[in-house]
CSV table of C-alpha atoms in Angstrom, one decimal:
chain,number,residue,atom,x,y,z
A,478,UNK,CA,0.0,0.0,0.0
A,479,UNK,CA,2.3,2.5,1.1
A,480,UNK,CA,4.3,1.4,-2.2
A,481,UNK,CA,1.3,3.1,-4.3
A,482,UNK,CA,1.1,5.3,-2.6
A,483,UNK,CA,4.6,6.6,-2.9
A,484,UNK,CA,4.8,5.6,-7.0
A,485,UNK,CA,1.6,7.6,-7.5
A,486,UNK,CA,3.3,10.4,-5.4
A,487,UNK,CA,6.2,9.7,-7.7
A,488,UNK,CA,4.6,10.3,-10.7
A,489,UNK,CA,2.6,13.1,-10.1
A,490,UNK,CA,5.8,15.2,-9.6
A,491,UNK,CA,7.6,13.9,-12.6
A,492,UNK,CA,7.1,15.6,-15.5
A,493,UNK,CA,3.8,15.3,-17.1
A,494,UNK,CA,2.3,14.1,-13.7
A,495,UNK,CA,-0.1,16.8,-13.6
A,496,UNK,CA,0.9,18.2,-10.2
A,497,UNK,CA,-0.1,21.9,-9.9
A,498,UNK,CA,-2.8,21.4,-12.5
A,499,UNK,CA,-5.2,22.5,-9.8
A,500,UNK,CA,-3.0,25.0,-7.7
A,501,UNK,CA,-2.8,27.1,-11.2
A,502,UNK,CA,-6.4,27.0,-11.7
A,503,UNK,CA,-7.3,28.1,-7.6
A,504,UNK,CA,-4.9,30.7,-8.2
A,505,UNK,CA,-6.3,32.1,-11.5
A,506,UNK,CA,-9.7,31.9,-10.1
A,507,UNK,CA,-8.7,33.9,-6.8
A,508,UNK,CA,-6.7,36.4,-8.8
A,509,UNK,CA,-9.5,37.1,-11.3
A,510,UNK,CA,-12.2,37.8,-8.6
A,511,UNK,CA,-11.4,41.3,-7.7
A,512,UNK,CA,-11.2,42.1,-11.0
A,513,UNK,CA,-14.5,41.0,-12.2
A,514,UNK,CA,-16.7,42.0,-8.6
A,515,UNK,CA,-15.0,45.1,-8.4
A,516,UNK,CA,-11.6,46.3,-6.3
A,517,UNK,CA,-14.1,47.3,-3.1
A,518,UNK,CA,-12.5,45.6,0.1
A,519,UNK,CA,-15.5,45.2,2.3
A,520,UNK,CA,-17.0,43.4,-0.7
A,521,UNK,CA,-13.9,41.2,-1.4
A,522,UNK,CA,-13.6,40.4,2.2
A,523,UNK,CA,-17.3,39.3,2.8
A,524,UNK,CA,-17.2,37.0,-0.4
A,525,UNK,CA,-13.3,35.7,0.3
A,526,UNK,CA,-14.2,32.4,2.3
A,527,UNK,CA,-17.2,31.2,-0.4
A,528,UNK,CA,-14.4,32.0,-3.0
A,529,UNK,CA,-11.8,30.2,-2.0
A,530,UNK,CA,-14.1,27.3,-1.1
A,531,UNK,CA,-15.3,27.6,-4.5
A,532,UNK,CA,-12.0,27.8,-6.3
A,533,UNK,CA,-10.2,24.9,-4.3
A,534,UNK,CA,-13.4,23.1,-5.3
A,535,UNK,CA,-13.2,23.5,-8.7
A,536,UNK,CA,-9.6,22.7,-8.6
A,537,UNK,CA,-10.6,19.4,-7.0
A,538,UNK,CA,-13.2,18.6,-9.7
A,539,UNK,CA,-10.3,19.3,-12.8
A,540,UNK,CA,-7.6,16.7,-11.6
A,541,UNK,CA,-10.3,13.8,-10.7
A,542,UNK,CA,-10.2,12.1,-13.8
A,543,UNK,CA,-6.7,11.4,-13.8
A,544,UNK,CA,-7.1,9.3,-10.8
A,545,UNK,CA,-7.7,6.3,-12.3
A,546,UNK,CA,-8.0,7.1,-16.1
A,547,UNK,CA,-4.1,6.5,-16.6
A,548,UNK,CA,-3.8,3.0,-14.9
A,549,UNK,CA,-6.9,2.0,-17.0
A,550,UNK,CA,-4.9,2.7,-20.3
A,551,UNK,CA,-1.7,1.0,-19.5
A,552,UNK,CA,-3.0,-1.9,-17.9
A,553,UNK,CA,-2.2,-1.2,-14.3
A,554,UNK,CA,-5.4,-1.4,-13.0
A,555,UNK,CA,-5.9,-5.1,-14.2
A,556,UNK,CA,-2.2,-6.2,-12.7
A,557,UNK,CA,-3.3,-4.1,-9.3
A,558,UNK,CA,-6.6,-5.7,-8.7
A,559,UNK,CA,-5.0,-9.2,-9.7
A,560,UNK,CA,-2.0,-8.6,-7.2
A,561,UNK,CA,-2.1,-9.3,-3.1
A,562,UNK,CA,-3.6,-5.8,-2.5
A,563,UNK,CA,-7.2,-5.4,-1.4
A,564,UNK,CA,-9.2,-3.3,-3.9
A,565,UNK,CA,-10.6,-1.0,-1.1
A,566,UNK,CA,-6.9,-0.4,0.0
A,567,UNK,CA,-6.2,0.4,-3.7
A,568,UNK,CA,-8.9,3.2,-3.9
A,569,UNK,CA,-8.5,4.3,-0.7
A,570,UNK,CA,-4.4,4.6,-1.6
A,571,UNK,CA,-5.8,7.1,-4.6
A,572,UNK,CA,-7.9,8.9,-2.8
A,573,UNK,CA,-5.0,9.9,-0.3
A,574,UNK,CA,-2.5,10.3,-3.3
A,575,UNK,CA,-5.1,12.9,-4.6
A,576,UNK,CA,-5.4,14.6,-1.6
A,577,UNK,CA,-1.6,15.2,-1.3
A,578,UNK,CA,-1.1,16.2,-4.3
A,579,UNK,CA,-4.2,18.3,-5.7
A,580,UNK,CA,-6.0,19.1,-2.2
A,581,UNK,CA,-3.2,19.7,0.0
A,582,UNK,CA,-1.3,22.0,-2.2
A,583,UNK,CA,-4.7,24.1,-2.4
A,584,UNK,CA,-5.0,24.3,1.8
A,585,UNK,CA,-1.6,25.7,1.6
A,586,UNK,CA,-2.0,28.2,-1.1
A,587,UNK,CA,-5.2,29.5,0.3
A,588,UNK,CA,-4.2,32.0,3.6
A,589,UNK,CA,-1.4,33.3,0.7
A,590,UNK,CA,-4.4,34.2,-1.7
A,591,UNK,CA,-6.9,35.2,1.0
A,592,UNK,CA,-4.6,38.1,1.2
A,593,UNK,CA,-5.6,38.7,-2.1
A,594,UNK,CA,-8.9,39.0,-1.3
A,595,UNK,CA,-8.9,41.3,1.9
A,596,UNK,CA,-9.4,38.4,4.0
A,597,UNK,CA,-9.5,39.7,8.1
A,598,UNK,CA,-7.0,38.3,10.0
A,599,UNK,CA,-9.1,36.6,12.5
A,600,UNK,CA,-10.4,34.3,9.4
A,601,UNK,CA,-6.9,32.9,8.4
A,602,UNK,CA,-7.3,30.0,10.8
A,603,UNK,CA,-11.0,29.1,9.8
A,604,UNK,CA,-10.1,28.7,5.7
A,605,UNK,CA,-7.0,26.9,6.5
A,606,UNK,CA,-9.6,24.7,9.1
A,607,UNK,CA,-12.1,24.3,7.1
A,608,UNK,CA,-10.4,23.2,4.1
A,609,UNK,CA,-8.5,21.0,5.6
A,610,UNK,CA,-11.1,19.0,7.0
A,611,UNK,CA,-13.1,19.1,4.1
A,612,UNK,CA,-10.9,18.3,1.1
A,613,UNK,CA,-10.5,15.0,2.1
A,614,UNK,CA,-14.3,14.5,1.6
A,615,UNK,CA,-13.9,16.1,-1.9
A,616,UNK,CA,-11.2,13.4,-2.8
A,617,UNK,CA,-12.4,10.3,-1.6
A,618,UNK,CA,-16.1,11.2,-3.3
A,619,UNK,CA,-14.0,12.1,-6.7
A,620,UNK,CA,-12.3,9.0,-6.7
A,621,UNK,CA,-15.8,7.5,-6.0
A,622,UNK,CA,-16.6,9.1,-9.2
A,623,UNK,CA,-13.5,8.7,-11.2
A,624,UNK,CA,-14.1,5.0,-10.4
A,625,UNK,CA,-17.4,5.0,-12.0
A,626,UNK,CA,-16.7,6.6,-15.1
A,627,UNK,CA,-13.1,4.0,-15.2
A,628,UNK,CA,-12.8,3.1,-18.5
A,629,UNK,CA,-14.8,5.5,-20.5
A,630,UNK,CA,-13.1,7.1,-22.8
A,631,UNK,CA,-13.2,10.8,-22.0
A,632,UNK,CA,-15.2,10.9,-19.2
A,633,UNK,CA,-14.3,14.0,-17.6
A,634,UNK,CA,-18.0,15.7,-18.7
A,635,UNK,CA,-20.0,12.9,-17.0
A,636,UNK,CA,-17.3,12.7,-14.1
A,637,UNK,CA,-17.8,16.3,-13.5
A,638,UNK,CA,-22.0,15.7,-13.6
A,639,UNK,CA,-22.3,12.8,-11.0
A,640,UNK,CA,-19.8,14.0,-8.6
A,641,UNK,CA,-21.0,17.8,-8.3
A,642,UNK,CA,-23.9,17.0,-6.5
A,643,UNK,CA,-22.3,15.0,-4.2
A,644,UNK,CA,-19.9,17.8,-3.5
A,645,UNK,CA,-22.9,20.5,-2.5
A,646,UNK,CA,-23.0,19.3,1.1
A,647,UNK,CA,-19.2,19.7,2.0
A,648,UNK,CA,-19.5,22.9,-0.3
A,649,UNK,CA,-22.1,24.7,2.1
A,650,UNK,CA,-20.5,23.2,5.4
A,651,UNK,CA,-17.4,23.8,4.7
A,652,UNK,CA,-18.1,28.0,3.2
A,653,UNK,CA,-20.4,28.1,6.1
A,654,UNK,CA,-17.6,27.2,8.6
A,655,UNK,CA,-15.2,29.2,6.9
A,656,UNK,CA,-17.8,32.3,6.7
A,657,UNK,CA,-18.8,31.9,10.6
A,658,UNK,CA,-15.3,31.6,11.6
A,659,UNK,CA,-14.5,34.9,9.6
A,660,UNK,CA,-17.3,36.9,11.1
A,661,UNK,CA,-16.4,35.8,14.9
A,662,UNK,CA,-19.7,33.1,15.1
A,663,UNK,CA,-20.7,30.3,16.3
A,664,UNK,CA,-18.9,27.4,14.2
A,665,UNK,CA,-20.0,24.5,16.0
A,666,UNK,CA,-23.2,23.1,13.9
A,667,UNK,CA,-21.1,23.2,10.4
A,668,UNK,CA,-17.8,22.4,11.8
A,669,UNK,CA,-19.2,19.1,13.3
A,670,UNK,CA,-21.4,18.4,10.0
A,671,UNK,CA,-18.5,18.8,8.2
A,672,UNK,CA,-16.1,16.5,9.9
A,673,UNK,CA,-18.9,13.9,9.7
A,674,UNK,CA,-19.0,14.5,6.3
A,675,UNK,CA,-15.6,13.9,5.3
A,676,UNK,CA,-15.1,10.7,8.3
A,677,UNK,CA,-18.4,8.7,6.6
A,678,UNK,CA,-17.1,9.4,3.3
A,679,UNK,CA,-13.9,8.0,4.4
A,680,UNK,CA,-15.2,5.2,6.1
A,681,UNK,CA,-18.3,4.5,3.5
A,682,UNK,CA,-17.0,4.5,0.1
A,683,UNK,CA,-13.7,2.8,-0.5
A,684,UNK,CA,-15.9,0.3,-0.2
A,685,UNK,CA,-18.4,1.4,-3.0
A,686,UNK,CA,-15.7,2.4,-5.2
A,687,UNK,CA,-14.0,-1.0,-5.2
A,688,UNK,CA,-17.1,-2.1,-6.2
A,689,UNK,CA,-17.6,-0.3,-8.4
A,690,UNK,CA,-14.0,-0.6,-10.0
A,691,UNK,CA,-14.8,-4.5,-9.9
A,692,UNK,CA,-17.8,-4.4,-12.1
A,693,UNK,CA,-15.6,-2.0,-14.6
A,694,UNK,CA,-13.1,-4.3,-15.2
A,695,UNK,CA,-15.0,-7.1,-16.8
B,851,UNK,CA,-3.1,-29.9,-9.6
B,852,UNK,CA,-2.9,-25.9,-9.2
B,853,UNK,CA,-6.4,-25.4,-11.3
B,854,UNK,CA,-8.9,-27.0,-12.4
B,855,UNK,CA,-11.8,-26.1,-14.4
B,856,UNK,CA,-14.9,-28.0,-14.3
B,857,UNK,CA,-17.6,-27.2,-17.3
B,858,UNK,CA,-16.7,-23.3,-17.6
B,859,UNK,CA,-18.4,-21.0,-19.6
B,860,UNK,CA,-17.2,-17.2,-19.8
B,861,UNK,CA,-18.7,-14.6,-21.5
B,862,UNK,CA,-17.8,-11.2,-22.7
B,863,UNK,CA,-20.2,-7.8,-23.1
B,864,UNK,CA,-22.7,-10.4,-21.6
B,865,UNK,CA,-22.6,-12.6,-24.9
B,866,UNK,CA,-20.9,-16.2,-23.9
B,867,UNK,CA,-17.9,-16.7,-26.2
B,868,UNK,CA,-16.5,-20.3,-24.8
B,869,UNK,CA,-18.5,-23.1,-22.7
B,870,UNK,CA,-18.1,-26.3,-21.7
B,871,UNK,CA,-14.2,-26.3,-21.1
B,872,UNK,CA,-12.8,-28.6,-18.6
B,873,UNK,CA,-9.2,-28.9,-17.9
B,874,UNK,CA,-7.0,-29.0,-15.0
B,875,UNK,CA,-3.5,-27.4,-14.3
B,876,UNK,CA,-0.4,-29.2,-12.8
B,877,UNK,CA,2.7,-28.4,-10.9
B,878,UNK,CA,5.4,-27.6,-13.8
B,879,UNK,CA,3.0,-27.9,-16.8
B,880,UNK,CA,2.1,-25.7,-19.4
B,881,UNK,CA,-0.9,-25.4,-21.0
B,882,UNK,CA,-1.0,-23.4,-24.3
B,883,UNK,CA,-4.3,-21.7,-25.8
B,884,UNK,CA,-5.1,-21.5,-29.5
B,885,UNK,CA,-7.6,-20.5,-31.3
B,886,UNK,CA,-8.2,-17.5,-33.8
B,887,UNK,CA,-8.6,-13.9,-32.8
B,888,UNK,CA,-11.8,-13.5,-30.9
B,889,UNK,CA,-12.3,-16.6,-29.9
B,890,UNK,CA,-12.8,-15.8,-26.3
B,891,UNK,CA,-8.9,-17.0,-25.2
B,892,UNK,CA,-8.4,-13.6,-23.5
B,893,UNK,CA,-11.7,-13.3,-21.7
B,894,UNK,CA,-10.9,-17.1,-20.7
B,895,UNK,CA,-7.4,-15.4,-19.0
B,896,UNK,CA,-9.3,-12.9,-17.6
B,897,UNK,CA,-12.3,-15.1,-15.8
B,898,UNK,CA,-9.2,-17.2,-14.3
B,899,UNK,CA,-7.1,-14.5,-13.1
B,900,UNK,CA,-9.9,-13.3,-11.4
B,901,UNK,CA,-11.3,-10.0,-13.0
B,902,UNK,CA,-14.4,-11.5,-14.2
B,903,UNK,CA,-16.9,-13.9,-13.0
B,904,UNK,CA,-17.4,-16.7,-15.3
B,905,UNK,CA,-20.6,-17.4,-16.6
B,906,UNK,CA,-21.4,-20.9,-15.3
B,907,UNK,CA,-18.9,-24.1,-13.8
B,908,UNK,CA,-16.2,-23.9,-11.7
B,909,UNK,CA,-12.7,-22.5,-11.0
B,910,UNK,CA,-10.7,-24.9,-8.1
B,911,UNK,CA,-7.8,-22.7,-7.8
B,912,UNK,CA,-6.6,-20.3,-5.2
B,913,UNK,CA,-6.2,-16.6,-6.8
B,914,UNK,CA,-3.7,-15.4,-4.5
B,915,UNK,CA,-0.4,-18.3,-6.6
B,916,UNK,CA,-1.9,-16.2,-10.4
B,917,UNK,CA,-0.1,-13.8,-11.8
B,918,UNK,CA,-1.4,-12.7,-14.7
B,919,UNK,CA,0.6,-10.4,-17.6
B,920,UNK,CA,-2.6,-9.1,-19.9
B,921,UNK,CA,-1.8,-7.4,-23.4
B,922,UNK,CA,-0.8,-3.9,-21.7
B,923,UNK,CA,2.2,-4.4,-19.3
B,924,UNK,CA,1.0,-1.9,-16.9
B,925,UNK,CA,4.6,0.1,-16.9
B,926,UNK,CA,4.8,3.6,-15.9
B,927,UNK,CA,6.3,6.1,-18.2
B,928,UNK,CA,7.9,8.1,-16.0
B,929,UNK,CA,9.5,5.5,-13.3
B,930,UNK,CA,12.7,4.0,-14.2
B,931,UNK,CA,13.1,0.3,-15.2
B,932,UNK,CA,14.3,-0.3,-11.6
B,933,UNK,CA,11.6,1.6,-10.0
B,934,UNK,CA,8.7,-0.3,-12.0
B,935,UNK,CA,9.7,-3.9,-11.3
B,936,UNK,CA,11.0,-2.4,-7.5
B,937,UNK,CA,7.2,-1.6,-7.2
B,938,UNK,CA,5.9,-4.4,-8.2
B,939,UNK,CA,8.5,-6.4,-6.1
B,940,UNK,CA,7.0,-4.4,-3.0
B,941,UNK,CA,3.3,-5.0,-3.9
B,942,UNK,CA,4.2,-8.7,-4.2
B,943,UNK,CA,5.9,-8.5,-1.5
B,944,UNK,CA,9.5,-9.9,-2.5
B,945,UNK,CA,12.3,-8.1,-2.9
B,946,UNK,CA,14.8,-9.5,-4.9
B,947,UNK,CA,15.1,-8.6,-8.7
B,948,UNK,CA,18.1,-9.8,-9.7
B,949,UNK,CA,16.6,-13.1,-10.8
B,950,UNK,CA,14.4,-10.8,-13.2
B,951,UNK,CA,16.9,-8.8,-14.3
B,952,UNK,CA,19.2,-11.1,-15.8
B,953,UNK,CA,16.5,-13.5,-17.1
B,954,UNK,CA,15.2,-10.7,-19.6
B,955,UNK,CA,18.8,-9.0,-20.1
B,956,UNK,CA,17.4,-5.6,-18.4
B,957,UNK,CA,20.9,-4.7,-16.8
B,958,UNK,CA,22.2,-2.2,-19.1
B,959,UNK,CA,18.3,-0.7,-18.8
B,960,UNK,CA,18.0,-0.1,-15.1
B,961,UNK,CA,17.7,3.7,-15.1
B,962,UNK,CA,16.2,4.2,-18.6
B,963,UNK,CA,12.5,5.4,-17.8
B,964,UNK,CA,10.5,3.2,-19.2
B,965,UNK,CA,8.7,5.5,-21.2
B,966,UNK,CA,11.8,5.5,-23.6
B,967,UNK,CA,12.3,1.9,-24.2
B,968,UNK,CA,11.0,0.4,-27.2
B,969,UNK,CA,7.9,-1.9,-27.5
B,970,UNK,CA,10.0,-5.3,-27.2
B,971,UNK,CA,12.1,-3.8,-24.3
B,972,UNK,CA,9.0,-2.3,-22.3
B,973,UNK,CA,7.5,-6.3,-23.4
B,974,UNK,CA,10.9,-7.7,-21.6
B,975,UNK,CA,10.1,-6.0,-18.9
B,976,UNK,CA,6.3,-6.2,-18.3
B,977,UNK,CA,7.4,-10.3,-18.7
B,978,UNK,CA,10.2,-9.6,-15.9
B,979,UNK,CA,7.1,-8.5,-13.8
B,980,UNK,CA,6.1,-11.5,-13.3
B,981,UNK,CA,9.3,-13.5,-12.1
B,982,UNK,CA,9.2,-10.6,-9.6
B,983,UNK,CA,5.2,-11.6,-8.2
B,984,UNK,CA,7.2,-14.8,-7.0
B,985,UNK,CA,3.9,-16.5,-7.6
B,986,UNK,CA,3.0,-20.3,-9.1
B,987,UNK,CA,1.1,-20.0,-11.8
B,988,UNK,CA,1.6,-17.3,-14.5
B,989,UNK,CA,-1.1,-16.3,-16.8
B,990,UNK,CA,0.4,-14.9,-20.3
B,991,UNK,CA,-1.9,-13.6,-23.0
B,992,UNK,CA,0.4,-12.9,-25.9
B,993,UNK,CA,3.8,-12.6,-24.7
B,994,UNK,CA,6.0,-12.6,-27.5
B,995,UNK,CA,4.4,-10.0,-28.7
B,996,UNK,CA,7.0,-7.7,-30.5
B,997,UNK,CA,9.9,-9.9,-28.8
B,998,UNK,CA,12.5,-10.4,-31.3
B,999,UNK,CA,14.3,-13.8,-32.2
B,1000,UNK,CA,16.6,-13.8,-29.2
B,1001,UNK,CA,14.1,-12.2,-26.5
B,1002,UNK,CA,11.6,-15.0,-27.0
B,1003,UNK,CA,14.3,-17.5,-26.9
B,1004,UNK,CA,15.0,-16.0,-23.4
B,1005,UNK,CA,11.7,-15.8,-22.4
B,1006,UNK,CA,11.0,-19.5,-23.7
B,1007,UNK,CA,14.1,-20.6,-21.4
B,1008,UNK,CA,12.4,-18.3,-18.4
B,1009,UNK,CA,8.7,-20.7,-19.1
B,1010,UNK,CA,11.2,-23.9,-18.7
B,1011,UNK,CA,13.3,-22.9,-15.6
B,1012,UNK,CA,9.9,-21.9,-14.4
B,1013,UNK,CA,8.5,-25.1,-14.9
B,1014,UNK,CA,11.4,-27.1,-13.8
B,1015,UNK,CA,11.0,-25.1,-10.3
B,1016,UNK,CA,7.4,-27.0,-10.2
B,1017,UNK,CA,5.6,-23.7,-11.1
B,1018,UNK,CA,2.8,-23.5,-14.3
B,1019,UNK,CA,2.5,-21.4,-17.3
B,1020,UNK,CA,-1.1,-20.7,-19.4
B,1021,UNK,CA,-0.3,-18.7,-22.3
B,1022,UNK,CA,-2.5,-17.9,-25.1
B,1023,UNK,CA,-0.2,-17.8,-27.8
B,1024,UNK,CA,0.3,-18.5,-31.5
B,1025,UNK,CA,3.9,-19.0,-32.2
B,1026,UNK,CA,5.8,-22.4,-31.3
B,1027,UNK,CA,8.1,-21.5,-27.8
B,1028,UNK,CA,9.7,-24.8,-27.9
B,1029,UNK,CA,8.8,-26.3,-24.9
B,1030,UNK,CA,7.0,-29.1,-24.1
B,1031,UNK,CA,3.3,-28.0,-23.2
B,1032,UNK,CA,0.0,-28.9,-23.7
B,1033,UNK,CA,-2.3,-27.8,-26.3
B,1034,UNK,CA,-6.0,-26.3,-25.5
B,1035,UNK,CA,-7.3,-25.3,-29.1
B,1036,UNK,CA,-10.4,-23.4,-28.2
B,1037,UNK,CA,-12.3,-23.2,-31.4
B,1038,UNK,CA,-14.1,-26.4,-30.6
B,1039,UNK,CA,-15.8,-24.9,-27.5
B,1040,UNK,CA,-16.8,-21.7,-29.4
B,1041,UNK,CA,-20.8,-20.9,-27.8
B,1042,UNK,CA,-23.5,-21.1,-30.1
B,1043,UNK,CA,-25.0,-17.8,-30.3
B,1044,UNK,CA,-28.6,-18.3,-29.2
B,1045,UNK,CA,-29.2,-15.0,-27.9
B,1046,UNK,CA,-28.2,-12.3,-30.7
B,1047,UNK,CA,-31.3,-10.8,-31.7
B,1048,UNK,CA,-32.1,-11.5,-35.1
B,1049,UNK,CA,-31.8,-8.6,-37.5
B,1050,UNK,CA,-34.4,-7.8,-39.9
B,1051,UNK,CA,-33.6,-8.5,-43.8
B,1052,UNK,CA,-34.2,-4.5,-45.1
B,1053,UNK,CA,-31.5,-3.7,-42.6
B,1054,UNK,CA,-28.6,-5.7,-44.1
């Protein structure tokens, strides 16, 4: 297991992996808001945490389809789900490399662009919070997806339909937390409906997405 | 006996393609597919190895001694010869590559990245892959293919010295290896197709 993980980790920093794919698209996004809402700072400030939970989002949603689209096409996923590993420790392996490598790189980026955006200082620690507990909901649900749309030949469209949906809840809990933080409120409700968000997605669907990877490779 | 297979039928995009095969697989035997293309010898592979149910009979065999080597060898571009068998060595759960290394020549390859070999060499090593699995039973559909004179005279000696070391070999191949093996010619057990619908005359 943790010799996936570290070949996918591997690859995604070699050339062509694909690594800061999603960082450049959070930080065109963040950059581009002022200019199209206007340069007003109390405006930018009120609207920075649903940004930036918007744009690491997004972000998210571009690199899913690479999760398991290139060990489809050279055979990898065949030799992995015939070898010792269990299949649920095999998705659950590319979820976490996703994380580390799209999500994580977007929880670190985002205090440096909420500066940007006018961000007050108290809310620094509530984006850097709230994304952190809730991209690892956004990754293990878009390898949920990337598994069902395995072997599809340029899936990314219907990828992108099934898996937004399933991304509204941590969306609003996770802005919500971010936004309450930011205006000195209480953060209890969404900060505990988002951690149990992103712990029964964690728990729940490896097991779905093996499944679903199973039925796939037929 | 490693595997047996007791009336199996397998089927592909939910159309069976073979049925009624029964054959069992030894300690040091190999057992050699033929048949022409699309006759069902690599969704036969597949169903055995695992990655498929098959459509009705049985499979006596443990998954966990099959390594199977499909069509695609499952290399990464990027890694280096040493890292993509090292990989597979860990996932395996062995650790010594050596023995893979010299069988298919790969010495003077070790830090190419395998996305600049050619299609025999990145063959020769998606082949050393599975000397590295350490398992019984390898599952081989086409694996001489693009293998020049000398590389599948290598990899035929690999098949013997694997044999001889009481482990078993199903290939699907067409070409003669030159080893003693068994011959499964699967044309006779071809399914009758009972369930295509039936297409009206104007349309053809």
């Amino acid at each position: 297991m943790i010799a996936l993980l570290l070949r996918d980790l591997k690859i995604a920093v070699r050339a062509g992996g694909g690594f800061g794919l999603g960082l450049a698209f959070f930080l065109i996004v963040v950059v581009l808001v002022p200019f199209s809402v206007g340069p007003q700072s109390s405006l930018l400030a009120s609207i920075a945490p649903g940004i930036l939970w918007l744009g690491a989002l997004l972000a998210c949603l571009l690199s899913l389809d690479r999760i398991f689209a290139l060990d489809f096409e050279d055979g990898s996923l065949d030799l992995l789900a015939t070898s010792p590993l269990p299949l649920e420790g095999i998705v659950s392996v590319k979820a976490a490399a996703h994380w580390l490598t799209s999500a994580l790189p977007l929880v670190i980026a985002a205090p440096f662009l909420a500066l940007m955006l006018n961000l007050p200082a108290a809310g620094y620690f509530w984006i850097v919070l709230s994304l952190l507990l809730g991209t690892p909901a956004l990754s293990v649900i878009g390898t949920f997806g990337a598994a069902l749309t395995v072997g599809l030949k340029r899936g990314g469209l219907l990828l992108s339909i099934l898996v937004l949906p399933l991304y509204v809840p941590t969306l609003i809990f996770g802005a919500e937390l971010a936004r309450r933080g930011v205006n000195g409120m209480d953060t209890q409700t969404p900060l505990l409906m988002l951690a149990g968000i992103t712990f029964a997605t964690i728990a729940l669907l490896p097991f779905a997405s093996a499944a679903v990877i199973r039925i796939n490779l037929r | 006996m490693v595997l047996k297979v007791k009336d199996l039928a397998v089927s592909r995009g939910g159309l069976t393609v073979l049925e009624g095969l029964n054959f069992t697989l030894s300690p040091g035997q190999a057992l050699v597919l033929r048949g022409p293309n699309g006759s069902g010898k690599t969704t036969l592979l597949r169903t055995l190895a695992g990655l498929q149910p098959p459509a009705a009979g049985d499979i006596v065999g443990d998954p966990e001694t099959i390594a199977y080597a499909a069509h695609a060898d499952g290399l990464k571009p990027t890694l280096s010869v040493r890292e993509n068998l090292a990989f597979w060595a860990q996932v395996f759960g062995t650790s010594d590559l050596s023995p893979a290394i010299d069988a298919f020549n790969l010495g003077t390859l070790l830090d190419r990245a395998a996305g600049a070999l050619s299609a025999g060499q990145k063959r020769r090593l998606g082949l050393a892959r599975l000397k590295v699995t350490g398992r019984q039973v390898w599952m081989l559909d086409e694996p001489t293919v693009s293998l020049d004179t000398s590389s599948v005279e290598q990899f035929a000696h690999t098949i013997r010295d694997h044999l001889k070391n009481q482990g078993s070999a199903l290939l699907a191949t067409h070409i003669d290896l030159g080893f003693e093996a068994t011959v499964l010619d699967v044309s006779p057990y071809k399914a009758k197709l009972r369930d295509l619908p039936v297409l009206e005359e104007g349309l053809l």
